[in-house]
Every structure is written in C-alpha cells, then in structure tokens.
mmCIF file of C-alpha atoms in Angstrom:
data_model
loop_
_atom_site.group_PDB
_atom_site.id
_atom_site.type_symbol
_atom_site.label_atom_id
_atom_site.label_comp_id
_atom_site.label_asym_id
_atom_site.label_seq_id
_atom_site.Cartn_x
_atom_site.Cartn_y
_atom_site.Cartn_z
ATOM 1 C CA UNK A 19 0.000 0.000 0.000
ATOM 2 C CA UNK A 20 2.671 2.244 0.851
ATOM 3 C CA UNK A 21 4.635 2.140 -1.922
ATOM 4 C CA UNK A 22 1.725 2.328 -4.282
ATOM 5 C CA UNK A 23 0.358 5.514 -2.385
ATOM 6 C CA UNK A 24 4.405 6.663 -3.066
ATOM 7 C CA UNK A 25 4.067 5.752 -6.883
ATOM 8 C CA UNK A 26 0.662 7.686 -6.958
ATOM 9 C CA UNK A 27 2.125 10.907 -5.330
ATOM 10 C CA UNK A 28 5.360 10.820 -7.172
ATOM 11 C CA UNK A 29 3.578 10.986 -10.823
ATOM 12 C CA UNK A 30 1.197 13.492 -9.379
ATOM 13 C CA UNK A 31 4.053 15.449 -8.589
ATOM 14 C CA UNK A 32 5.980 15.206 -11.763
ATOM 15 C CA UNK A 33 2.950 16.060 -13.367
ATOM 16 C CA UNK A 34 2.163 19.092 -11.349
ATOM 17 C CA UNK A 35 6.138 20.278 -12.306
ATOM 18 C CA UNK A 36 5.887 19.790 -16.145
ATOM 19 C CA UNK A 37 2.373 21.655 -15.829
ATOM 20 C CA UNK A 38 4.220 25.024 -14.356
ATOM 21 C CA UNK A 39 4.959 27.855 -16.419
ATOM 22 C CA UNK A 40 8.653 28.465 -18.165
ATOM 23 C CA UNK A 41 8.727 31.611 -15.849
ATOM 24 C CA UNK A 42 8.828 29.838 -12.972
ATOM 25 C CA UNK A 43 11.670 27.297 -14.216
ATOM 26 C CA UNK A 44 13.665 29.755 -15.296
ATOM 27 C CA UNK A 45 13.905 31.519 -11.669
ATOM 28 C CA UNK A 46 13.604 28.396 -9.720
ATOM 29 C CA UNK A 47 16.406 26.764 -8.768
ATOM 30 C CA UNK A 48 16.173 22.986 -9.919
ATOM 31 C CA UNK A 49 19.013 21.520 -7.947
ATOM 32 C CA UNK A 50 16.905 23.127 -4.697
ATOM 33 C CA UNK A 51 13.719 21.699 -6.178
ATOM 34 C CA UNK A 52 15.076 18.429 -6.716
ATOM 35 C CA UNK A 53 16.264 18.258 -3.616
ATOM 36 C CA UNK A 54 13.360 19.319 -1.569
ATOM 37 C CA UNK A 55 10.993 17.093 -3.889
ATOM 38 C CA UNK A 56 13.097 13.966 -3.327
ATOM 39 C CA UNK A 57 13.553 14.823 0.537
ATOM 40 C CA UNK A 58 10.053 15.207 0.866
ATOM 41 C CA UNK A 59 8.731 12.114 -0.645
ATOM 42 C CA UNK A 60 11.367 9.755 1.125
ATOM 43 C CA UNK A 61 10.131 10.760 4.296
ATOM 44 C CA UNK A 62 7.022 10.064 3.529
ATOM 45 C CA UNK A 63 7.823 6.969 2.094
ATOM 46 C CA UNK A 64 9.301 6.466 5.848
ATOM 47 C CA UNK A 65 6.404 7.474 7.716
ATOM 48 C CA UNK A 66 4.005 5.337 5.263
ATOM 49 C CA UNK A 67 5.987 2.355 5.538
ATOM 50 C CA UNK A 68 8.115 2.166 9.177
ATOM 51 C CA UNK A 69 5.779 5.238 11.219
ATOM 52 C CA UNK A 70 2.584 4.240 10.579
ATOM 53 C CA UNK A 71 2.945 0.668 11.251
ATOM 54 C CA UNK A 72 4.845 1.834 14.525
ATOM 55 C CA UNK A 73 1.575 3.788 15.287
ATOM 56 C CA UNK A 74 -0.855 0.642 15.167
ATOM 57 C CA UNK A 75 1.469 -1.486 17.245
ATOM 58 C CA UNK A 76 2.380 0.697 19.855
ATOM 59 C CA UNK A 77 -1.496 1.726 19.924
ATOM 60 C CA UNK A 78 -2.440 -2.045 20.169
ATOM 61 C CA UNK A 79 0.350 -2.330 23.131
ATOM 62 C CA UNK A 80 -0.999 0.568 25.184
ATOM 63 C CA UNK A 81 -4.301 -0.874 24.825
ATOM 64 C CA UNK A 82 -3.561 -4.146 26.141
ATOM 65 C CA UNK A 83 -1.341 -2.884 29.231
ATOM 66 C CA UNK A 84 -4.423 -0.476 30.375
ATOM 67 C CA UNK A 85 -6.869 -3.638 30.148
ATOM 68 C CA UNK A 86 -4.242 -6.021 32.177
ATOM 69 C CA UNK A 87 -3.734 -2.655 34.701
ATOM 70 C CA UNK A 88 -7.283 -1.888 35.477
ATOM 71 C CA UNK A 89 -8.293 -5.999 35.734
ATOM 72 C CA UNK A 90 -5.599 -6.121 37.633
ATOM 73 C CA UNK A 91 -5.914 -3.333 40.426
ATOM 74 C CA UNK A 92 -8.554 -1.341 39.092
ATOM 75 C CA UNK A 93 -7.270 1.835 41.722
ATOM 76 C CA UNK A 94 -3.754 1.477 41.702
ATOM 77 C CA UNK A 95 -4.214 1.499 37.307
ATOM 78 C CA UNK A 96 -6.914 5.133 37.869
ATOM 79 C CA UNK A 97 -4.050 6.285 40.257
ATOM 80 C CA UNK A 98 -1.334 5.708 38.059
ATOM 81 C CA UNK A 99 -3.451 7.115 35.014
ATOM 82 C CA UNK A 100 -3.969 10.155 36.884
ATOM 83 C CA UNK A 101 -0.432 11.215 36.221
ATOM 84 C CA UNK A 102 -1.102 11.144 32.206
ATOM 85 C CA UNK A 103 -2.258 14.562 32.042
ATOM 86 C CA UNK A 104 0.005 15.935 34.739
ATOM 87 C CA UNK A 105 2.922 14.622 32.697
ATOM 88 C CA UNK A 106 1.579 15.478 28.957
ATOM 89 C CA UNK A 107 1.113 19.377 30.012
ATOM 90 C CA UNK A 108 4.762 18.376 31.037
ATOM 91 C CA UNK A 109 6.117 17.062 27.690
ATOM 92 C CA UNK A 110 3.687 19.964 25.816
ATOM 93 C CA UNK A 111 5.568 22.616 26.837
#
C-alpha cells in the first residue's frame, strides 16, 4: 500500500512540475527543487511504511497494558493514570 500511495504521489508530482509555467523554471532553482521534492517524498515513504505501522502497534500495546492494569488493580491502574495529564502538560511545553 505504501509504496503504491508513493508511486501515486510521485507521478502526481511530476505532473504538477511539467504543468508550471517556463517563468517559474527559469527563476527556480532545480538543484533546490530536486532536492526538496526527493527529501520530501522519502520521508514520507518512511512514515508510510516504518511510522505508521509503529503507530498501530504501539497503539495495540498501550491498549492491552491499560486492560491487564485496570483488571488487575482497578485503583492502583486510575491512580497511576492520573499522572497522564500531569505529565503530557509536562512534555507539551
């Protein structure tokens, strides 16, 4: 899926780039836009295939350790959980 979303964005882009007027090649600097264009996409191409996947399983992890917490010890899990917020106003700013 990822690499086909990759393919899909990469001709869109191309397209988009032969579709822009001669003015705007000629100030442009390609090495820059080459550059930026390839950058872009391969970290999207890294998000796509390693980030999102990271997402899902770390999701699915978190998940399962607040079930086994609060079946475990029910108030020890809502007093431990009750530092979340403390610590993500923490980590915000």
């Amino acid at each position: 899926m990822a690499q086909a979303t990759i393919y899909d964005i990469r001709n869109r882009l191309f397209d988009h780039i032969q579709r822009l007027s001669f003015t705007y090649h000629d100030t442009a600097e390609t090495g820059q836009l080459i550059s930026r264009t390839t950058s872009d996409i391969e970290a999207l191409n890294s998000f796509l295939g390693v980030g999102l996947l990271n997402i899902v399983v770390n999701s699915t992890i978190v998940t399962g350790i607040l079930a086994v917490c609060i079946t475990t010890n029910w108030k020890l899990a809502g007093a431990a959980l009750s530092c979340i917020p403390i610590i993500a106003l923490a980590v915000i700013r």
